[in-house]
Amino acid sequence: GVNFSPRNVTINAGESVTWTNNGGTHNVVADDNSFRCANGCDDQGGNGDLSSANWSFSRTFSSAGTIAYHCAAHGAAGGVGMSGTVTVLAVGS
């Protein structure tokens, strides 16, 4: 499909989110360009290019805030199309 499920998640600081692609050409790009991932993440030695291969990666979020993300092929920064958010709560919130 061309959607993230779930589209929006809430976690505590220090926790991770895992994205998995079971088919189709996709990647995950933070709207603020803080990460770009598919077969791993660019900033962690992986490759964030759009990929049709089955892939899975996890990313740990250390700081509280809301990170919007999208697929470069099927979404756009700002929440149009294949997009979502990770809301990170401060520990103890």
Rosetta silent file (secondary structure, phi, psi, omega in degrees, C-alpha in Angstrom):
SEQUENCE: GVNFSPRNVTINAGESVTWTNNGGTHNVVADDNSFRCANGCDDQGGNGDLSSANWSFSRTFSSAGTIAYHCAAHGAAGGVGMSGTVTVLAVGS
SCORE:     score description
SCORE:     0.000 S_00000001
   1 L     0.000 -177.750  178.328    0.000    0.000    0.000 S_00000001
   2 L  -122.989   53.164  173.590    0.873    3.636    0.089 S_00000001
   3 L  -151.085  155.767  173.756    0.335    4.430    3.735 S_00000001
   4 L   -91.625  139.677 -179.524    2.147    4.003    7.019 S_00000001
   5 L  -136.861  113.042   -2.790    0.333    1.873    9.580 S_00000001
   6 L   -74.888  155.252 -178.383    0.063    3.229   12.124 S_00000001
   7 L   -73.998  -41.293 -178.014    0.587    6.636   10.588 S_00000001
   8 E  -121.296  133.800  178.297    1.176    8.448   13.897 S_00000001
   9 E  -130.554  153.526  175.542    2.901    6.996   16.957 S_00000001
  10 E  -124.660  129.002 -179.789    3.698    8.283   20.436 S_00000001
  11 E  -134.673  171.167  173.293    6.716    7.000   22.349 S_00000001
  12 E   -93.635  150.438  176.264    8.847    8.012   25.319 S_00000001
  13 L   -53.058  135.974 -178.529   12.280    9.571   24.838 S_00000001
  14 L    95.711  -10.644  178.498   14.864    6.806   24.474 S_00000001
  15 L   -91.805  166.858 -177.135   12.465    4.403   22.753 S_00000001
  16 E  -116.030  156.155  171.516   12.633    3.237   19.149 S_00000001
  17 E  -119.123  137.191  177.508   10.250    3.053   16.213 S_00000001
  18 E  -112.208  128.718  173.544   10.598    0.286   13.617 S_00000001
  19 E  -107.686  140.709  179.119    9.484    0.744   10.011 S_00000001
  20 E  -133.670  131.213  175.486    9.089   -2.296    7.740 S_00000001
  21 E  -107.536  116.219  178.639    8.565   -2.384    3.987 S_00000001
  22 L  -102.019    8.133  178.145    6.948   -5.606    2.775 S_00000001
  23 L   159.954  150.760 -177.585    6.576   -4.461   -0.824 S_00000001
  24 L    94.276  164.896 -178.887    6.570   -1.411   -3.048 S_00000001
  25 L   -98.127  109.115 -173.121    9.200    1.253   -3.556 S_00000001
  26 E  -143.174  167.388  164.927    9.426    3.325   -0.392 S_00000001
  27 L  -156.018 -178.275  179.214   11.666    5.061    2.117 S_00000001
  28 E  -130.095  120.843 -177.042   11.184    7.203    5.231 S_00000001
  29 E  -126.301  125.483  175.244   12.363   10.813    5.210 S_00000001
  30 E   -67.361  136.677  179.048   12.037   13.246    8.128 S_00000001
  31 L   -58.139  -29.865  179.130   10.376   16.473    6.989 S_00000001
  32 L   -90.488    8.456  179.590   13.224   18.390    8.673 S_00000001
  33 L    62.447   22.908  178.496   15.766   16.149    6.854 S_00000001
  34 L   -75.227  -19.054  173.125   17.180   14.866   10.152 S_00000001
  35 L  -155.412  154.981  174.835   17.062   11.302    8.778 S_00000001
  36 E  -145.055  119.524 -170.811   16.452    9.391    5.555 S_00000001
  37 E  -138.433  153.354  169.510   16.128    5.625    5.794 S_00000001
  38 L  -161.162  -85.637  172.757   15.193    2.451    3.902 S_00000001
  39 E   -83.641   65.164 -171.407   17.992   -0.130    3.827 S_00000001
  40 L    90.048 -177.575 -177.448   19.263    1.468    7.004 S_00000001
  41 E  -112.692  139.972 -179.140   19.697    5.189    7.549 S_00000001
  42 H   -50.490  -44.872 -174.864   22.096    7.461    5.664 S_00000001
  43 H   -79.001   -0.016  179.587   23.522    8.906    8.891 S_00000001
  44 H  -122.705   21.388  177.218   24.104    5.422   10.338 S_00000001
  45 L    87.683    4.090  178.643   25.967    3.855    7.394 S_00000001
  46 L   -96.763 -163.881 -178.205   22.858    2.591    5.591 S_00000001
  47 E  -128.940  112.996 -178.359   21.125    3.643    2.397 S_00000001
  48 L   -90.942    7.344  176.977   18.008    5.812    2.568 S_00000001
  49 L   -60.778  152.970  172.276   17.373    5.781   -1.191 S_00000001
  50 L   -51.474  135.544 -176.778   13.947    4.632   -2.354 S_00000001
  51 E  -141.969  136.602  176.599   14.034    0.834   -2.365 S_00000001
  52 L   -92.677   -6.233  177.409   11.696   -1.874   -3.607 S_00000001
  53 L   -69.159  154.968  170.810   13.490   -4.516   -1.549 S_00000001
  54 L   -69.641  129.503 -179.665   11.928   -5.753    1.657 S_00000001
  55 E  -145.053  160.790  176.105   13.583   -3.772    4.425 S_00000001
  56 E  -151.287  139.474  175.340   13.207   -2.952    8.096 S_00000001
  57 E  -147.987  155.342  175.559   15.019   -0.484   10.315 S_00000001
  58 E  -119.453  145.580  177.605   14.648    0.925   13.810 S_00000001
  59 E  -133.076  130.941  179.065   15.455    4.436   14.910 S_00000001
  60 E   -93.220  136.169 -179.919   15.810    5.581   18.528 S_00000001
  61 L  -113.175  116.847 -173.467   14.494    9.036   19.435 S_00000001
  62 L   -94.826  -24.774 -174.180   16.264   10.658   22.386 S_00000001
  63 L  -111.977  142.533  177.637   14.701   14.121   22.517 S_00000001
  64 L   -65.555  147.319  178.369   11.100   15.130   23.152 S_00000001
  65 E   149.187 -178.065  177.471    9.230   16.653   20.236 S_00000001
  66 E  -118.755  125.446 -179.021    7.210   15.764   17.167 S_00000001
  67 E  -112.406  114.766  175.828    8.983   14.530   14.061 S_00000001
  68 E   -85.696  144.955 -179.644    6.961   14.540   10.851 S_00000001
  69 E  -143.670  165.473 -179.259    8.036   12.089    8.135 S_00000001
  70 E  -155.460  167.456  170.571    7.040   10.972    4.635 S_00000001
  71 E   -92.311  130.474 -176.977    7.905    8.614    1.782 S_00000001
  72 E   -62.074  -27.198 -178.715    9.848   10.451   -0.944 S_00000001
  73 E   -88.801  -30.015 -169.304    7.834    8.665   -3.675 S_00000001
  74 E  -126.038    6.801  179.352    4.340    8.778   -2.191 S_00000001
  75 E  -143.326  178.230  177.702    4.194   11.627    0.294 S_00000001
  76 E  -143.236  150.789  174.833    5.367   15.139    0.726 S_00000001
  77 L   -55.227  137.248 -178.963    6.738   17.167    3.585 S_00000001
  78 L   104.293    0.723  170.981    3.836   18.749    5.385 S_00000001
  79 L    94.936   11.868  178.617    1.637   15.680    5.689 S_00000001
  80 E   -89.337  133.581  176.344    0.226   15.150    2.177 S_00000001
  81 E    77.159 -137.106 -176.242   -0.054   11.522    1.007 S_00000001
  82 E   -78.764   94.957 -174.761    2.118    8.819    2.593 S_00000001
  83 E  -151.500  171.361  178.391    3.219   10.595    5.759 S_00000001
  84 E  -172.282 -172.857  178.437    3.050   10.434    9.532 S_00000001
  85 E  -139.022  149.543  168.005    4.459   11.651   12.823 S_00000001
  86 E  -114.682  116.594  175.903    6.478   10.335   15.721 S_00000001
  87 E   -99.391  121.435 -177.437    5.619   12.173   18.933 S_00000001
  88 E  -108.808  118.774 -179.609    8.341   11.743   21.541 S_00000001
  89 E   -90.686  142.687  174.380    7.375   12.467   25.144 S_00000001
  90 L   -63.184  143.409  178.535    9.910   13.571   27.730 S_00000001
  91 L   -58.887  131.560 -178.593   10.607   10.835   30.264 S_00000001
  92 L    93.509    0.810  179.569    8.197   11.261   33.163 S_00000001
  93 L   -82.095    0.000    0.000    5.493   12.942   31.037 S_00000001
